[in-house]
């Protein structure tokens, strides 16, 4: 479970990282406390084929102020060991407010970065993703919520 409010509004609060339960919610353990300090978790995606691989989209928070300034730490974090260790994929950087996975290929993910657009990766963010264009409006976007249709073509 991701914590914090990633709504990019002045009244939002950052969280305490990611909470994990292995017993149906009777007990919880905290994952990535130091990594996710002052960040809000906007979305968590679990690879359906390799469930120890997860991605977390984050926004920066400053006790009541989300997106008031960039920390350089917000973005997409990835783990391949079930959340024991996390690394920032470093591209795209900045506040990522949504993250979706292609239901037919878990290596294809789309990340929404407000005021910028939608990024796509085809390798699970092992390398840099691509900022999509080709018909998307050119404007200042406040909220972006990508969706991938479950059947091809996407």
PDB file of C-alpha atoms in Angstrom:
ATOM      1  CA  UNK A   1       0.000   0.000   0.000  1.00  0.00           C
ATOM      2  CA  UNK A   2       1.424   3.368  -0.978  1.00  0.00           C
ATOM      3  CA  UNK A   3       1.152   6.212   1.506  1.00  0.00           C
ATOM      4  CA  UNK A   4       0.862   9.964   1.172  1.00  0.00           C
ATOM      5  CA  UNK A   5      -1.291  12.107  -1.067  1.00  0.00           C
ATOM      6  CA  UNK A   6       0.020  12.580  -4.583  1.00  0.00           C
ATOM      7  CA  UNK A   7      -2.657  15.048  -5.634  1.00  0.00           C
ATOM      8  CA  UNK A   8      -0.356  18.025  -6.262  1.00  0.00           C
ATOM      9  CA  UNK A   9      -2.307  20.313  -3.966  1.00  0.00           C
ATOM     10  CA  UNK A  10      -1.172  22.498  -1.087  1.00  0.00           C
ATOM     11  CA  UNK A  11      -3.117  20.610   1.558  1.00  0.00           C
ATOM     12  CA  UNK A  12      -1.602  17.202   0.721  1.00  0.00           C
ATOM     13  CA  UNK A  13       0.829  15.328   2.932  1.00  0.00           C
ATOM     14  CA  UNK A  14       3.744  13.068   2.098  1.00  0.00           C
ATOM     15  CA  UNK A  15       3.673   9.497   3.348  1.00  0.00           C
ATOM     16  CA  UNK A  16       5.818   6.966   5.168  1.00  0.00           C
ATOM     17  CA  UNK A  17       6.724   4.854   2.155  1.00  0.00           C
ATOM     18  CA  UNK A  18       5.133   1.568   1.202  1.00  0.00           C
ATOM     19  CA  UNK A  19       3.362  -0.769   3.591  1.00  0.00           C
ATOM     20  CA  UNK A  20       3.254  -4.510   2.888  1.00  0.00           C
ATOM     21  CA  UNK A  21       1.062  -7.221   4.373  1.00  0.00           C
ATOM     22  CA  UNK A  22       1.510 -10.951   3.818  1.00  0.00           C
ATOM     23  CA  UNK A  23      -1.371 -12.047   6.063  1.00  0.00           C
ATOM     24  CA  UNK A  24      -4.415 -10.341   4.585  1.00  0.00           C
ATOM     25  CA  UNK A  25      -3.885  -7.042   6.391  1.00  0.00           C
ATOM     26  CA  UNK A  26      -3.550  -8.252   9.993  1.00  0.00           C
ATOM     27  CA  UNK A  27       0.019  -6.987  10.199  1.00  0.00           C
ATOM     28  CA  UNK A  28       2.121  -4.612   8.105  1.00  0.00           C
ATOM     29  CA  UNK A  29       5.793  -3.950   7.461  1.00  0.00           C
ATOM     30  CA  UNK A  30       7.253  -0.710   6.135  1.00  0.00           C
ATOM     31  CA  UNK A  31       9.306  -0.839   2.937  1.00  0.00           C
ATOM     32  CA  UNK A  32      11.731   1.812   1.738  1.00  0.00           C
ATOM     33  CA  UNK A  33      11.329   4.237   4.640  1.00  0.00           C
ATOM     34  CA  UNK A  34      14.596   6.061   3.891  1.00  0.00           C
ATOM     35  CA  UNK A  35      14.176   5.880   0.098  1.00  0.00           C
ATOM     36  CA  UNK A  36      10.644   7.284   0.161  1.00  0.00           C
ATOM     37  CA  UNK A  37      11.237  10.011   2.791  1.00  0.00           C
ATOM     38  CA  UNK A  38       9.268  13.175   1.893  1.00  0.00           C
ATOM     39  CA  UNK A  39       7.631  11.395  -1.049  1.00  0.00           C
ATOM     40  CA  UNK A  40       4.063  10.360  -1.727  1.00  0.00           C
ATOM     41  CA  UNK A  41       3.397   7.087  -3.492  1.00  0.00           C
ATOM     42  CA  UNK A  42       0.965   7.773  -6.319  1.00  0.00           C
ATOM     43  CA  UNK A  43       0.874   4.264  -7.768  1.00  0.00           C
ATOM     44  CA  UNK A  44       2.417   0.816  -7.305  1.00  0.00           C
ATOM     45  CA  UNK A  45       2.565  -1.702 -10.144  1.00  0.00           C
ATOM     46  CA  UNK A  46       3.430  -5.377  -9.526  1.00  0.00           C
ATOM     47  CA  UNK A  47       4.766  -7.488 -12.389  1.00  0.00           C
ATOM     48  CA  UNK A  48       2.230 -10.337 -12.791  1.00  0.00           C
ATOM     49  CA  UNK A  49       4.920 -12.709 -14.117  1.00  0.00           C
ATOM     50  CA  UNK A  50       7.698 -11.791 -11.666  1.00  0.00           C
ATOM     51  CA  UNK A  51       5.860 -10.567  -8.535  1.00  0.00           C
ATOM     52  CA  UNK A  52       9.090  -9.579  -6.765  1.00  0.00           C
ATOM     53  CA  UNK A  53       9.456  -6.847  -9.416  1.00  0.00           C
ATOM     54  CA  UNK A  54       7.493  -3.688  -8.682  1.00  0.00           C
ATOM     55  CA  UNK A  55       7.479  -0.060  -9.749  1.00  0.00           C
ATOM     56  CA  UNK A  56       6.393   2.848  -7.549  1.00  0.00           C
ATOM     57  CA  UNK A  57       5.453   6.249  -8.962  1.00  0.00           C
ATOM     58  CA  UNK A  58       6.197   9.097  -6.553  1.00  0.00           C
ATOM     59  CA  UNK A  59       5.696  12.822  -6.073  1.00  0.00           C
ATOM     60  CA  UNK A  60       7.669  15.109  -3.790  1.00  0.00           C
ATOM     61  CA  UNK A  61       6.074  16.443  -0.619  1.00  0.00           C
ATOM     62  CA  UNK A  62       7.046  19.065   1.899  1.00  0.00           C
ATOM     63  CA  UNK A  63       4.782  18.710   4.937  1.00  0.00           C
ATOM     64  CA  UNK A  64       1.568  19.952   3.456  1.00  0.00           C
ATOM     65  CA  UNK A  65       2.944  21.075   0.125  1.00  0.00           C
ATOM     66  CA  UNK A  66       3.217  18.694  -2.787  1.00  0.00           C
ATOM     67  CA  UNK A  67       5.189  19.871  -5.815  1.00  0.00           C
ATOM     68  CA  UNK A  68       6.226  23.086  -4.093  1.00  0.00           C
ATOM     69  CA  UNK A  69       9.763  22.506  -5.342  1.00  0.00           C
ATOM     70  CA  UNK A  70      11.640  19.647  -6.915  1.00  0.00           C
ATOM     71  CA  UNK A  71      13.676  17.412  -4.665  1.00  0.00           C
ATOM     72  CA  UNK A  72      15.378  15.485  -7.446  1.00  0.00           C
ATOM     73  CA  UNK A  73      14.213  12.305  -5.728  1.00  0.00           C
ATOM     74  CA  UNK A  74      10.676  11.982  -7.046  1.00  0.00           C
ATOM     75  CA  UNK A  75      10.072   9.805 -10.071  1.00  0.00           C
ATOM     76  CA  UNK A  76       9.792   6.071 -10.635  1.00  0.00           C
ATOM     77  CA  UNK A  77      11.396   3.570  -8.281  1.00  0.00           C
ATOM     78  CA  UNK A  78      11.911  -0.094  -9.107  1.00  0.00           C
ATOM     79  CA  UNK A  79      12.565  -3.170  -6.987  1.00  0.00           C
ATOM     80  CA  UNK A  80      13.347  -6.705  -8.105  1.00  0.00           C
ATOM     81  CA  UNK A  81      13.518  -8.219  -4.619  1.00  0.00           C
ATOM     82  CA  UNK A  82       9.998  -7.649  -3.322  1.00  0.00           C
ATOM     83  CA  UNK A  83      10.688  -4.192  -1.906  1.00  0.00           C
ATOM     84  CA  UNK A  84      13.793  -4.867   0.169  1.00  0.00           C
ATOM     85  CA  UNK A  85      15.807  -2.471  -2.018  1.00  0.00           C
ATOM     86  CA  UNK A  86      14.564   0.243  -4.375  1.00  0.00           C
ATOM     87  CA  UNK A  87      16.346   2.285  -7.051  1.00  0.00           C
ATOM     88  CA  UNK A  88      15.212   5.435  -8.817  1.00  0.00           C
ATOM     89  CA  UNK A  89      15.146   4.717 -12.549  1.00  0.00           C
ATOM     90  CA  UNK A  90      16.126   8.391 -13.096  1.00  0.00           C
ATOM     91  CA  UNK A  91      14.069   8.873 -16.242  1.00  0.00           C
ATOM     92  CA  UNK A  92      11.587  10.330 -16.271  1.00  0.00           C
ATOM     93  CA  UNK A  93      12.480  12.499 -13.301  1.00  0.00           C
ATOM     94  CA  UNK A  94      10.061  14.684 -11.427  1.00  0.00           C
ATOM     95  CA  UNK A  95       6.628  14.090  -9.983  1.00  0.00           C
ATOM     96  CA  UNK A  96       5.009  10.993 -11.501  1.00  0.00           C
ATOM     97  CA  UNK A  97       1.304  11.006 -10.701  1.00  0.00           C
ATOM     98  CA  UNK A  98       0.207   7.815 -12.427  1.00  0.00           C
ATOM     99  CA  UNK A  99       1.675   4.608 -13.773  1.00  0.00           C
ATOM    100  CA  UNK A 100      -0.023   1.906 -15.840  1.00  0.00           C
ATOM    101  CA  UNK A 101       1.123  -1.410 -17.290  1.00  0.00           C
ATOM    102  CA  UNK A 102       0.223  -2.967 -20.612  1.00  0.00           C
ATOM    103  CA  UNK A 103      -1.924  -5.978 -19.618  1.00  0.00           C
ATOM    104  CA  UNK A 104      -0.329  -8.112 -22.351  1.00  0.00           C
ATOM    105  CA  UNK A 105       3.310  -7.169 -21.725  1.00  0.00           C
ATOM    106  CA  UNK A 106       4.523  -6.249 -18.210  1.00  0.00           C
ATOM    107  CA  UNK A 107       7.655  -4.600 -19.621  1.00  0.00           C
ATOM    108  CA  UNK A 108       5.547  -1.911 -21.327  1.00  0.00           C
ATOM    109  CA  UNK A 109       4.620   0.820 -18.861  1.00  0.00           C
ATOM    110  CA  UNK A 110       3.302   4.356 -19.182  1.00  0.00           C
ATOM    111  CA  UNK A 111       4.068   7.110 -16.670  1.00  0.00           C
ATOM    112  CA  UNK A 112       2.212  10.414 -16.330  1.00  0.00           C
ATOM    113  CA  UNK A 113       4.211  13.474 -15.397  1.00  0.00           C
ATOM    114  CA  UNK A 114       2.072  16.527 -14.841  1.00  0.00           C
ATOM    115  CA  UNK A 115       2.929  19.605 -16.897  1.00  0.00           C
ATOM    116  CA  UNK A 116       5.040  17.421 -19.225  1.00  0.00           C
ATOM    117  CA  UNK A 117       3.138  14.457 -20.674  1.00  0.00           C
ATOM    118  CA  UNK A 118       3.196  10.667 -20.846  1.00  0.00           C
ATOM    119  CA  UNK A 119       6.345   8.547 -21.008  1.00  0.00           C
ATOM    120  CA  UNK A 120       6.513   4.989 -22.321  1.00  0.00           C
ATOM    121  CA  UNK A 121       9.019   2.224 -21.707  1.00  0.00           C
ATOM    122  CA  UNK A 122       9.203  -1.132 -23.447  1.00  0.00           C
ATOM    123  CA  UNK A 123      11.831  -2.674 -21.157  1.00  0.00           C
ATOM    124  CA  UNK A 124      10.452  -2.115 -17.649  1.00  0.00           C
ATOM    125  CA  UNK A 125      12.515   1.055 -17.247  1.00  0.00           C
ATOM    126  CA  UNK A 126      15.857  -0.657 -17.500  1.00  0.00           C
ATOM    127  CA  UNK A 127      16.744   2.166 -19.905  1.00  0.00           C
ATOM    128  CA  UNK A 128      15.198   5.579 -20.465  1.00  0.00           C
ATOM    129  CA  UNK A 129      11.585   5.826 -21.558  1.00  0.00           C
ATOM    130  CA  UNK A 130      10.244   7.958 -24.413  1.00  0.00           C
ATOM    131  CA  UNK A 131       8.059  11.051 -24.105  1.00  0.00           C
ATOM    132  CA  UNK A 132       5.041  10.368 -26.305  1.00  0.00           C
ATOM    133  CA  UNK A 133       3.821  12.886 -28.868  1.00  0.00           C
ATOM    134  CA  UNK A 134       2.089  12.284 -32.206  1.00  0.00           C
ATOM    135  CA  UNK A 135      -1.360  13.729 -31.609  1.00  0.00           C
ATOM    136  CA  UNK A 136      -1.299  14.513 -27.914  1.00  0.00           C
ATOM    137  CA  UNK A 137      -2.224  18.140 -27.207  1.00  0.00           C
ATOM    138  CA  UNK A 138       0.604  20.561 -26.609  1.00  0.00           C
ATOM    139  CA  UNK A 139      -0.445  22.399 -23.481  1.00  0.00           C
ATOM    140  CA  UNK A 140       0.175  22.640 -19.771  1.00  0.00           C
ATOM    141  CA  UNK A 141      -1.515  19.568 -18.336  1.00  0.00           C
ATOM    142  CA  UNK A 142      -2.383  19.542 -14.679  1.00  0.00           C
ATOM    143  CA  UNK A 143      -3.693  15.994 -14.294  1.00  0.00           C
ATOM    144  CA  UNK A 144      -2.883  13.095 -16.591  1.00  0.00           C
ATOM    145  CA  UNK A 145      -4.356   9.613 -16.124  1.00  0.00           C
ATOM    146  CA  UNK A 146      -3.220   7.166 -18.822  1.00  0.00           C
ATOM    147  CA  UNK A 147      -5.215   3.991 -19.506  1.00  0.00           C
ATOM    148  CA  UNK A 148      -4.210   0.979 -21.613  1.00  0.00           C
ATOM    149  CA  UNK A 149      -7.001  -0.952 -23.305  1.00  0.00           C
ATOM    150  CA  UNK A 150      -6.817  -4.684 -22.451  1.00  0.00           C
ATOM    151  CA  UNK A 151      -6.906  -5.900 -26.062  1.00  0.00           C
ATOM    152  CA  UNK A 152      -4.625  -4.979 -28.968  1.00  0.00           C
ATOM    153  CA  UNK A 153      -4.037  -2.654 -30.658  1.00  0.00           C
ATOM    154  CA  UNK A 154      -3.437  -0.295 -27.745  1.00  0.00           C
TER     155      UNK A 154
END
